[in-house]
GROMACS .gro file of C-alpha atoms in nm:
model
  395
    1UNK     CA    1  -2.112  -0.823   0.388
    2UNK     CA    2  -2.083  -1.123   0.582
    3UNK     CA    3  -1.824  -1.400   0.800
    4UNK     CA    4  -1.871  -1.735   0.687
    5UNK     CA    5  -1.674  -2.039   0.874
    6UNK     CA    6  -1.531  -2.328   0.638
    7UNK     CA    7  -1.327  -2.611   0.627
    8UNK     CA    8  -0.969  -2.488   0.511
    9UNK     CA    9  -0.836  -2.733   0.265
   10UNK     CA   10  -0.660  -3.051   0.294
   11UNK     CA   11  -0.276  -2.926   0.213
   12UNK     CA   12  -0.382  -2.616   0.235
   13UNK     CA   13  -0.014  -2.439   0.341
   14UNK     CA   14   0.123  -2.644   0.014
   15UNK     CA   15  -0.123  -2.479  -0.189
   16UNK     CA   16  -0.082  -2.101  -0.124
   17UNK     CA   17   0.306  -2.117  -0.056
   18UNK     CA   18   0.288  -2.315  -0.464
   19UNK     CA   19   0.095  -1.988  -0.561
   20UNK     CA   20   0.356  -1.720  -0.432
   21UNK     CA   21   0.261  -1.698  -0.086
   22UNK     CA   22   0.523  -1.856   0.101
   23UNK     CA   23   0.460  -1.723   0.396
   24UNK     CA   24   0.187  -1.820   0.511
   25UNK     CA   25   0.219  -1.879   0.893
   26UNK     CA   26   0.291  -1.536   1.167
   27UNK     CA   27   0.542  -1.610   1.425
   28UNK     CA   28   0.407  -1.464   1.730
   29UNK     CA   29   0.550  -1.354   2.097
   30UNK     CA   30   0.541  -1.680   2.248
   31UNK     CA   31   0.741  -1.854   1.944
   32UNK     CA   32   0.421  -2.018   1.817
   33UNK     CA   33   0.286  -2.040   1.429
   34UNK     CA   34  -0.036  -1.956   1.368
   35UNK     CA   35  -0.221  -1.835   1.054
   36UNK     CA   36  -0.138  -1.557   0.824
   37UNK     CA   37  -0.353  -1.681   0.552
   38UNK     CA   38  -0.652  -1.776   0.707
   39UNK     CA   39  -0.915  -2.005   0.487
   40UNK     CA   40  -1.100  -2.122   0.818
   41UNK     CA   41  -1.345  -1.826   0.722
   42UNK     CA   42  -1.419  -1.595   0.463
   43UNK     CA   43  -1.635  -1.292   0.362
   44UNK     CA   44  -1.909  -1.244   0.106
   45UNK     CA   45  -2.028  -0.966  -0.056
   46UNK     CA   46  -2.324  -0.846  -0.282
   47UNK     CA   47  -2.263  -0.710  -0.647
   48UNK     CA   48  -2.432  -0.362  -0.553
   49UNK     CA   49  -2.182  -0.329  -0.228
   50UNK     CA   50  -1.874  -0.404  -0.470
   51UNK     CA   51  -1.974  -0.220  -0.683
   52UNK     CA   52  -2.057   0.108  -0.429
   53UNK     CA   53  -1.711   0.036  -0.310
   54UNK     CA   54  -1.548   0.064  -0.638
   55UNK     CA   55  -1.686   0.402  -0.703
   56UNK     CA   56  -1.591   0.511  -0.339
   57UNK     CA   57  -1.221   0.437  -0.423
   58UNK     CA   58  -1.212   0.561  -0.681
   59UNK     CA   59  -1.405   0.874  -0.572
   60UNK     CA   60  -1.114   0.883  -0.345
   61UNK     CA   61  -0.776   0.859  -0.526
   62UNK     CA   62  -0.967   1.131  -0.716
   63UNK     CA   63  -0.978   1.327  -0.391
   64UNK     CA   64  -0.624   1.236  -0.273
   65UNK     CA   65  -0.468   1.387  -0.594
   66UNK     CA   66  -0.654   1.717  -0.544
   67UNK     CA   67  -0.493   1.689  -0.209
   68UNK     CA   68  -0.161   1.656  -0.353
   69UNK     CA   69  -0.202   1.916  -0.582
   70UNK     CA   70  -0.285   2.145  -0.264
   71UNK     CA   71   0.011   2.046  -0.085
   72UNK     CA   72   0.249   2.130  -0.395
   73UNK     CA   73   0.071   2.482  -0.493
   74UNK     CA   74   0.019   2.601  -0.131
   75UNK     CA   75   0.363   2.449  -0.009
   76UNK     CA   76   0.217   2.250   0.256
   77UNK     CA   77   0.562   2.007   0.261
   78UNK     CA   78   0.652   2.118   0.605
   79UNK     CA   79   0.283   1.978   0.753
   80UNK     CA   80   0.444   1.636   0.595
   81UNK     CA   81   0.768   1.663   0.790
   82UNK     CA   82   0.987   1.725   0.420
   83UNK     CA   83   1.209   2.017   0.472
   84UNK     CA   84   1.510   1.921   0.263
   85UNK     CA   85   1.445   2.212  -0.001
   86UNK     CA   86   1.591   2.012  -0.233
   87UNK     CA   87   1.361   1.664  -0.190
   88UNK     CA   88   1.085   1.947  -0.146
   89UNK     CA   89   1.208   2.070  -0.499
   90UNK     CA   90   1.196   1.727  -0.658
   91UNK     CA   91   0.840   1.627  -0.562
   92UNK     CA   92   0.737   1.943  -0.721
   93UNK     CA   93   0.927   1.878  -1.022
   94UNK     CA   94   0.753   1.461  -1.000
   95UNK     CA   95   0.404   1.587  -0.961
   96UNK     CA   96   0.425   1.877  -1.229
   97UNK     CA   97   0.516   1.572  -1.484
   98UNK     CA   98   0.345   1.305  -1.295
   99UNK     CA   99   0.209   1.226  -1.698
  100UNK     CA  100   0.579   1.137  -1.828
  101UNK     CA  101   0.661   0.888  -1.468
  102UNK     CA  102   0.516   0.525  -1.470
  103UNK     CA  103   0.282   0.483  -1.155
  104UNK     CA  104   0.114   0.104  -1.113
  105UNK     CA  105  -0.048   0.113  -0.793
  106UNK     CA  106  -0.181   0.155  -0.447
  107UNK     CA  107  -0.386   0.041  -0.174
  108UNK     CA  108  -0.641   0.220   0.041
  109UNK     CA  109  -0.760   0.093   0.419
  110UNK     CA  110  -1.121   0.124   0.448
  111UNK     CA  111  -1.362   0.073   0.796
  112UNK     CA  112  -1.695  -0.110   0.593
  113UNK     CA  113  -1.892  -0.326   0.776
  114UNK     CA  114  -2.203  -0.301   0.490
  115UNK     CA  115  -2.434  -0.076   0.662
  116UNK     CA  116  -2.299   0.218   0.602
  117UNK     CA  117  -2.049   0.409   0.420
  118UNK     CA  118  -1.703   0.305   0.373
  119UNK     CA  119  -1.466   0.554   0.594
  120UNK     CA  120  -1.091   0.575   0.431
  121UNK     CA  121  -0.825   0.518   0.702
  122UNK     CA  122  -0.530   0.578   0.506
  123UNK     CA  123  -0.394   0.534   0.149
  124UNK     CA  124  -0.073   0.292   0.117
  125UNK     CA  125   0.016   0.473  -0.222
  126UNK     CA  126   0.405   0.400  -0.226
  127UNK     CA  127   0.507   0.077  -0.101
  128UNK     CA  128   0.179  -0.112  -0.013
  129UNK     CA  129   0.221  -0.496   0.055
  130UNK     CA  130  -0.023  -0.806   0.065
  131UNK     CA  131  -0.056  -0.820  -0.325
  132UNK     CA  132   0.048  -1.154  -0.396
  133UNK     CA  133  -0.241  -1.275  -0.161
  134UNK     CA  134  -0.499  -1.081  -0.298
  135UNK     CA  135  -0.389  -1.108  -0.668
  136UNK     CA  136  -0.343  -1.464  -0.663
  137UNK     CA  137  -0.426  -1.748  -0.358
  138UNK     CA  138  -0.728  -1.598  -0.323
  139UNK     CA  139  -0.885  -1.637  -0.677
  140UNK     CA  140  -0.707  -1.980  -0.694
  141UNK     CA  141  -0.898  -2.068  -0.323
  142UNK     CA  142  -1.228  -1.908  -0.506
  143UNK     CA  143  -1.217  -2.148  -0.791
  144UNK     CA  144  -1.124  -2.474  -0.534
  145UNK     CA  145  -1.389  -2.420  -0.321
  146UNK     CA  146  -1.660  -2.209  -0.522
  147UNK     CA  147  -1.658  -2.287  -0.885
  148UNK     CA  148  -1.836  -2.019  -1.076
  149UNK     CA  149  -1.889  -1.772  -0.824
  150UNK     CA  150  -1.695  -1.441  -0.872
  151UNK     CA  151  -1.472  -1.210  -0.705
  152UNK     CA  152  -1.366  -0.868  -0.656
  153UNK     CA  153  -1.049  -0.932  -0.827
  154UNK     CA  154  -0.858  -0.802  -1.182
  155UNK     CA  155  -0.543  -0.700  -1.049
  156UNK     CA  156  -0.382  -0.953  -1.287
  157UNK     CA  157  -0.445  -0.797  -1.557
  158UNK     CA  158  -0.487  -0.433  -1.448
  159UNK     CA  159  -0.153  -0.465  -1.386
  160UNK     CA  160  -0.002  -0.598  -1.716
  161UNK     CA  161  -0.258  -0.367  -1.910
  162UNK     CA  162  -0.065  -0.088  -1.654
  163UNK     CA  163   0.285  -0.167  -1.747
  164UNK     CA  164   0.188  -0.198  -2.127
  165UNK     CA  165  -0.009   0.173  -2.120
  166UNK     CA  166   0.321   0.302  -1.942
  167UNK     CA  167   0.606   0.103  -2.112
  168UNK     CA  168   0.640   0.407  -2.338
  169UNK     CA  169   0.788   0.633  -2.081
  170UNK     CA  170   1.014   0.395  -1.958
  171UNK     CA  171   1.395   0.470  -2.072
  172UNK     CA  172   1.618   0.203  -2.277
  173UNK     CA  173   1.714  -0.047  -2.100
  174UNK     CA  174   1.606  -0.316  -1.874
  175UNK     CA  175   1.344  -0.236  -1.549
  176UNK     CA  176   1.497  -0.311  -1.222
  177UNK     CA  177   1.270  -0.470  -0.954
  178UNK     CA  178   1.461  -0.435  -0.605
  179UNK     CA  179   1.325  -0.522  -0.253
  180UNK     CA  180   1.556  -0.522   0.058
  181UNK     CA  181   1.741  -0.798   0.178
  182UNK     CA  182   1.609  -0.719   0.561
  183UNK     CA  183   1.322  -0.882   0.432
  184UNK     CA  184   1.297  -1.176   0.641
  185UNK     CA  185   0.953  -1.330   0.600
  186UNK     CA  186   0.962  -1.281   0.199
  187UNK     CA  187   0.690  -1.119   0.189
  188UNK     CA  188   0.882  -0.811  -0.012
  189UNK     CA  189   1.097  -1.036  -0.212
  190UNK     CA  190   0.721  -1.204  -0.359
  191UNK     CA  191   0.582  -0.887  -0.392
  192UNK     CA  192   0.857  -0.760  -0.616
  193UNK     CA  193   0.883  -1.072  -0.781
  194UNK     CA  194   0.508  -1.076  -0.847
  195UNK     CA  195   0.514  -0.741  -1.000
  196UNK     CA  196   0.794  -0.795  -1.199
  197UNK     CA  197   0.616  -1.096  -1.347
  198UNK     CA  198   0.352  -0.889  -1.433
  199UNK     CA  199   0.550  -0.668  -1.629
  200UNK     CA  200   0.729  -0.925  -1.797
  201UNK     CA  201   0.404  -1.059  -1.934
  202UNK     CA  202   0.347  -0.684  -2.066
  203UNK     CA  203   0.631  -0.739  -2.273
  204UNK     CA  204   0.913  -0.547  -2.066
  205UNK     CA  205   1.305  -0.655  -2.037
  206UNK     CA  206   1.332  -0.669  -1.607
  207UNK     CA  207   1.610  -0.721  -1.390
  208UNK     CA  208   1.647  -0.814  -1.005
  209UNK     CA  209   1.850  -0.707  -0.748
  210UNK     CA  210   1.809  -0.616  -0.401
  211UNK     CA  211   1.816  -0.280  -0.297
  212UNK     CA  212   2.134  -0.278  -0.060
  213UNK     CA  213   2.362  -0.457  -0.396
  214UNK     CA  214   2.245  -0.131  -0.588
  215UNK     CA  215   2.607   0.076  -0.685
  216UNK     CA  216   2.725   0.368  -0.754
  217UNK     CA  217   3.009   0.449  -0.999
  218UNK     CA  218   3.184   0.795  -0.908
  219UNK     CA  219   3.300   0.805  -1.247
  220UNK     CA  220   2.961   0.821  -1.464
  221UNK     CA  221   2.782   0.928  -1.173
  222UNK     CA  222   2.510   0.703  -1.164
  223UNK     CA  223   2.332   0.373  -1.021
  224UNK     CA  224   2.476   0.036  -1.115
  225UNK     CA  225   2.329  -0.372  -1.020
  226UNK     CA  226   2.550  -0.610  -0.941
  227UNK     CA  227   2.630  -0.654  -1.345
  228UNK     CA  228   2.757  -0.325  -1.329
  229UNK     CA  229   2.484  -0.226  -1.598
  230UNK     CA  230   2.333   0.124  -1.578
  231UNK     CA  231   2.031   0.107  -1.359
  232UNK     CA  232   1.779   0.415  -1.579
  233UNK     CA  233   1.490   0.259  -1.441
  234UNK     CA  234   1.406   0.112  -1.100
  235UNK     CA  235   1.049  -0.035  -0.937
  236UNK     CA  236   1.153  -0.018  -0.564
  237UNK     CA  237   0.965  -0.152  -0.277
  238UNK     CA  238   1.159   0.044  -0.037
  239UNK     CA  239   1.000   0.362   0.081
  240UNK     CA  240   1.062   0.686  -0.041
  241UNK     CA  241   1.186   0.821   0.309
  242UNK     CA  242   1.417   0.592   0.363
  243UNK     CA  243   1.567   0.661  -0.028
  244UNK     CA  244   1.587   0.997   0.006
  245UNK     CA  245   1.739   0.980   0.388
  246UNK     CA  246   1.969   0.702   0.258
  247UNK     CA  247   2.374   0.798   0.273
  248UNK     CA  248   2.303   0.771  -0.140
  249UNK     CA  249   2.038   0.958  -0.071
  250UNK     CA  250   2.202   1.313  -0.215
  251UNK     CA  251   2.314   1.087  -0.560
  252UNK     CA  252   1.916   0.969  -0.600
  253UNK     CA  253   1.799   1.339  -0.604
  254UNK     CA  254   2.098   1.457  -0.805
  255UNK     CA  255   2.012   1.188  -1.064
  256UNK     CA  256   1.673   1.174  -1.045
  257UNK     CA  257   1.468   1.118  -1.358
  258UNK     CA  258   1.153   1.262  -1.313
  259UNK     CA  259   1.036   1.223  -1.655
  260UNK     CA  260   1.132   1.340  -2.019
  261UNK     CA  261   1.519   1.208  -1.965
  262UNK     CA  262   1.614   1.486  -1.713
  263UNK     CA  263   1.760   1.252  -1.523
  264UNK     CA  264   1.947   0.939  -1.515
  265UNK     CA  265   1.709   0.717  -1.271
  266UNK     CA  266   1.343   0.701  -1.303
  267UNK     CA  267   1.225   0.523  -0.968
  268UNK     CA  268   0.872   0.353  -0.956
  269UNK     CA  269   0.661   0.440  -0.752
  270UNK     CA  270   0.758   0.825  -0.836
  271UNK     CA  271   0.865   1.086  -0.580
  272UNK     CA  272   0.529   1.287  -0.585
  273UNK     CA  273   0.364   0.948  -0.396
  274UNK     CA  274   0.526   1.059  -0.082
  275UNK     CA  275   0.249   1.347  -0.087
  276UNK     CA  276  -0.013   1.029  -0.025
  277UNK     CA  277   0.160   0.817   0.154
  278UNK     CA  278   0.182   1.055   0.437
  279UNK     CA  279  -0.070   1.061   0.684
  280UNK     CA  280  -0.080   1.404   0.704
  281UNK     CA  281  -0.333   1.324   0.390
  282UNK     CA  282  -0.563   1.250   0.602
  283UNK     CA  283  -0.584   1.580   0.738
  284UNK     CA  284  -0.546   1.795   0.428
  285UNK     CA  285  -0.785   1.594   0.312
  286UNK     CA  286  -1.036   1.661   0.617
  287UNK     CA  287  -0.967   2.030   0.528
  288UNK     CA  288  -1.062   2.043   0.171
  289UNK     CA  289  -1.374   1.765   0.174
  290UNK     CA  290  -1.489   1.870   0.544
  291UNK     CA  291  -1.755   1.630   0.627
  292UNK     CA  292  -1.719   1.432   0.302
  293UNK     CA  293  -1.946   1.056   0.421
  294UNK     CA  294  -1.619   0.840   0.313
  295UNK     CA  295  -1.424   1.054   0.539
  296UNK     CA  296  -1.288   1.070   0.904
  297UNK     CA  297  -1.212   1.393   1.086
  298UNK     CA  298  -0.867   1.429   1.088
  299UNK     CA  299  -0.606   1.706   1.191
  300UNK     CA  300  -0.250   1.774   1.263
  301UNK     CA  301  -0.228   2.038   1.568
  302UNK     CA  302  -0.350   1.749   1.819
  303UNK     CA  303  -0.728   1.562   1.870
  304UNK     CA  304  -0.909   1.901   1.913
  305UNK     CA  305  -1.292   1.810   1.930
  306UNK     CA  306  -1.211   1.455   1.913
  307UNK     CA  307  -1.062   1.420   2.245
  308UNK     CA  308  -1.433   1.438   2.412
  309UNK     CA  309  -1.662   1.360   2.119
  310UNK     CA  310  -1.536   1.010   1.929
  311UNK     CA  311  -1.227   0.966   2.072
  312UNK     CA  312  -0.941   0.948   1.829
  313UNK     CA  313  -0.615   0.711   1.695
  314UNK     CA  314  -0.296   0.930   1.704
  315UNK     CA  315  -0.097   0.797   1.378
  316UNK     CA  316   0.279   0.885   1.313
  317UNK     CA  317   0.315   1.037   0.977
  318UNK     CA  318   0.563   0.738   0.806
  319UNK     CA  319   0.375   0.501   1.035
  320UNK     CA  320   0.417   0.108   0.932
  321UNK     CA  321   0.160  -0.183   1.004
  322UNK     CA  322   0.050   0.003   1.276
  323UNK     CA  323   0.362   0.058   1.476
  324UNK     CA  324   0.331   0.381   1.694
  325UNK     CA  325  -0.036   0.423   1.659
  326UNK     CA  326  -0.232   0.491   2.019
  327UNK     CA  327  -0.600   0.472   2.052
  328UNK     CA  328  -0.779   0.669   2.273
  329UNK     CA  329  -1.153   0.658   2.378
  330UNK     CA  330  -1.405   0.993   2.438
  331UNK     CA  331  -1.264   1.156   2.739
  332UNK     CA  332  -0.977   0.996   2.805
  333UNK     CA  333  -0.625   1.169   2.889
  334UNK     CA  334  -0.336   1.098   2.710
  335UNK     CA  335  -0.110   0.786   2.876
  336UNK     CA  336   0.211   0.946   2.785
  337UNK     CA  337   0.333   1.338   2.683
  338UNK     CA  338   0.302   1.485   2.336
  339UNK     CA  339   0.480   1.249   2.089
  340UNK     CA  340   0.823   1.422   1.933
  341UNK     CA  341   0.715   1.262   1.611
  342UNK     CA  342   0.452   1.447   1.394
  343UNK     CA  343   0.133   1.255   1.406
  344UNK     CA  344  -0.174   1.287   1.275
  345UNK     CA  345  -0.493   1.241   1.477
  346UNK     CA  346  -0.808   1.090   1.333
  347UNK     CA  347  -1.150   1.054   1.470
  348UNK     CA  348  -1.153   0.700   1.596
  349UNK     CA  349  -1.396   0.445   1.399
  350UNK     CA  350  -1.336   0.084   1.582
  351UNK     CA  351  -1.293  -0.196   1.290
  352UNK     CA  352  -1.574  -0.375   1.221
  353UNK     CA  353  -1.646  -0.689   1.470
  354UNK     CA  354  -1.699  -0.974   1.352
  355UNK     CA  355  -1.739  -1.249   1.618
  356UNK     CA  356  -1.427  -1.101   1.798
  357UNK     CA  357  -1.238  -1.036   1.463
  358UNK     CA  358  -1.214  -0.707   1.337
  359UNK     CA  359  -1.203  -0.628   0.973
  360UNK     CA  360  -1.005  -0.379   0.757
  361UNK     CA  361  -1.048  -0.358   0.366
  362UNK     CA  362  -0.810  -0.334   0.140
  363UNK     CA  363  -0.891  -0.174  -0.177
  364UNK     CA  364  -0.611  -0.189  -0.476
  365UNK     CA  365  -0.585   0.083  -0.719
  366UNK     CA  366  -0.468   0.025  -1.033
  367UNK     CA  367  -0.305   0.310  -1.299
  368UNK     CA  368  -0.563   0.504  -1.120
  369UNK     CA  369  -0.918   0.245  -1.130
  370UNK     CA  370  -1.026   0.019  -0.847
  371UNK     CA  371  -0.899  -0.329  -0.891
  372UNK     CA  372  -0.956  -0.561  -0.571
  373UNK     CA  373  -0.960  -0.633  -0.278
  374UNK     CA  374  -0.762  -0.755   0.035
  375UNK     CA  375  -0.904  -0.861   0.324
  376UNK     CA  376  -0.707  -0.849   0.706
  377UNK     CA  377  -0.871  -0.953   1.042
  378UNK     CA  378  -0.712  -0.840   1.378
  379UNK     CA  379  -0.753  -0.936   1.720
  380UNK     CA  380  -0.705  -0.552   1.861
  381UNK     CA  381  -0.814  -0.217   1.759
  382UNK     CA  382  -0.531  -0.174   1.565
  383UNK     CA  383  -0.407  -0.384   1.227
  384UNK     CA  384  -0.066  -0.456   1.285
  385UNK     CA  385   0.194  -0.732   1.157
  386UNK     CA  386  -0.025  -1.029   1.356
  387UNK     CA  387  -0.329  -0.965   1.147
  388UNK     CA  388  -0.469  -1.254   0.924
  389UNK     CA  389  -0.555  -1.252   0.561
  390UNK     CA  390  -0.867  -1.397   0.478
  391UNK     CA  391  -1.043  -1.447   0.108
  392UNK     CA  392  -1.406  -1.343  -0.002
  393UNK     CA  393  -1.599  -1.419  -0.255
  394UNK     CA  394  -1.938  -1.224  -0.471
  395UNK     CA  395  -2.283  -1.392  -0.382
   0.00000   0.00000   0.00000
């Protein structure tokens, strides 16, 4: 693994935001532009370390579902912060019939640096984001500026092969693809309309609509887009805590179709993906696989051992692009009281550093296979919303 510089291309803004990626630039504190997609560098890679990483994701949504089933058999919902008996009650029912419920995809965070074992920071298994870039402008940039070489990159077509193998346990009707209109940057509204695309080209009647113009008729009881058609399927980037806290909230667990027709909605990505996209994973993972080499230590009672040995990152459970998470080093006190939030507290790994930037992998999974990767670069310790996407390529 290794940081190249390079000469973005002429127009190169044009390009990507032509390709889906129109936004391309951060706004940052000072009300400057800079960079989101970042071609002034990229990374390359050798076959055997693609190939190693493939079978380490894959090794680990293996793991992460024998989590899950855990958490469901020894009712661990409460160490996740669900108490609502009945939400606790529906992810039961979606992971007992997780067969009949379409699932496309997800995206784990990985420390790598390419000399020595890929550690898993978290799995972004419900709503994960920076698809477009990784699916797309990045292959496109590939063939521009390195004809011939490869990439570690078939999320295209993993993901119309996905929604062709699950197109059977869809119900009738057309699937709705709804993103939120707080969206400002459009990076949800691409997302959505990317994977909606890609189900099109699998041969499957779609609709859009944004989430907050989703009804409800009193009369039939059910979901409704602004045509007033039935909504019986939905793919919603919108998390899963915020549906189920949602005033609606009550009508999408009433009418929830978790498979077989038992319901009257059948959201994508399914209920039972709130079990990984938790942090408290991390730690029920860290209890099953203790000392597993593509794992951190990880626990939910506070830092134990890791306050004086590594140090450690405290991460709220329903954490987003790194908002909430503190890092703190071997020995060091906590700056502020116990957080009221549950976190979770994982041995702290510093990213990769590469000539000041540090590195985070992101690794798509696919209807359960490896399928890419997603590359960010921060300036801190911590990825948040400023980081920079930056392509790679296979030597």
């Amino acid at each position: 693994m290794q940081r190249h510089r390079i000469d973005p291309r002429p127009g190169w803004q044009q390009i990507v935001e032509a390709q889906g990626l129109i936004y391309p630039l951060t706004r940052y504190p000072d009300d400057s532009l800079r960079p989101y997609w970042d071609e002034s560098a990229y990374y390359s890679f050798t076959l055997p370390e693609v190939e190693a990483l493939e079978e380490v994701v894959e090794e680990l949504h293996g793991m992460c579902l024998a989590a899950a089933a855990h958490m469901v058999e020894k009712d661990r919902f409460a160490d996740l912060g669900i108490t609502d008996p009945v939400l606790v009650a529906r992810v039961t029912e979606s992971w007992h019939r997780r067969a009949e419920i379409p699932s496309i995809y997800g995206r784990f965070d990985l420390r790598y640096d390419g000399t020595g074992p890929a550690k898993m920071l978290e799995y972004n298994a419900d709503t994960p984001t920076s698809l477009v870039e990784a699916a797309s402008p990045q292959w496109f940039w590939m063939e521009d500026r390195f004809p011939g070489a490869d990439q570690w990159n078939s999320l295209h077509e993993r993901l119309v092969a996905a929604w062709k193998r699950q197109a059977p346990l869809l119900p009738p009707g057309p699937l709705h693809f709804a993103h939120s209109d707080d969206d400002e940057l459009g990076e949800d509204l691409m997302t959505v309309a990317y994977l909606r695309e890609t189900a099109e080209q699998a041969g499957i009647e779609t609709a859009a609509l944004s989430v907050e113009r989703i009804g409800w008729d009193g009369l039939t009881g059910r979901f409704v887009d602004d045509r007033l058609r039935f909504i019986r399927s939905c793919f919603k980037l919108y998390p899963w805590e915020w549906l189920a806290a949602d005033r609606f909230g009550p009508h999408v667990l009433a009418t929830l179709d978790n498979g077989g027709g038992t319901g009257t909605t059948c959201w994508i990505e399914p209920a039972w993906k709130m079990l990984l996209s938790n942090k408290a994973l991390l730690a029920v993972l860290w209890e099953l696989f203790p000392g597993h080499p593509n794992l951190l230590p990880a626990y939910l009672d506070g830092p134990r051992e890791l306050a004086h040995t590594s140090g450690y990152v405290a991460k709220p459970l329903l954490g987003r692009e790194g908002a909430g998470v503190t890092v703190h080093a071997p020995g060091t006190p906590p700056a502020a009281p116990p957080p009221e939030e549950p976190h979770c507290y994982q041995a702290l790994s510093p990213l990769p550093d590469f000539a000041g930037n540090r590195v985070v992998l992101g690794a798509w999974v696919v209807d359960g296979e490896a399928a890419g990767l997603g590359i960010r670069e921060s300036s801190g310790l911590v990825t948040d919303g400023y980081a920079r996407f930056l392509p790679h390529v296979i030597r």
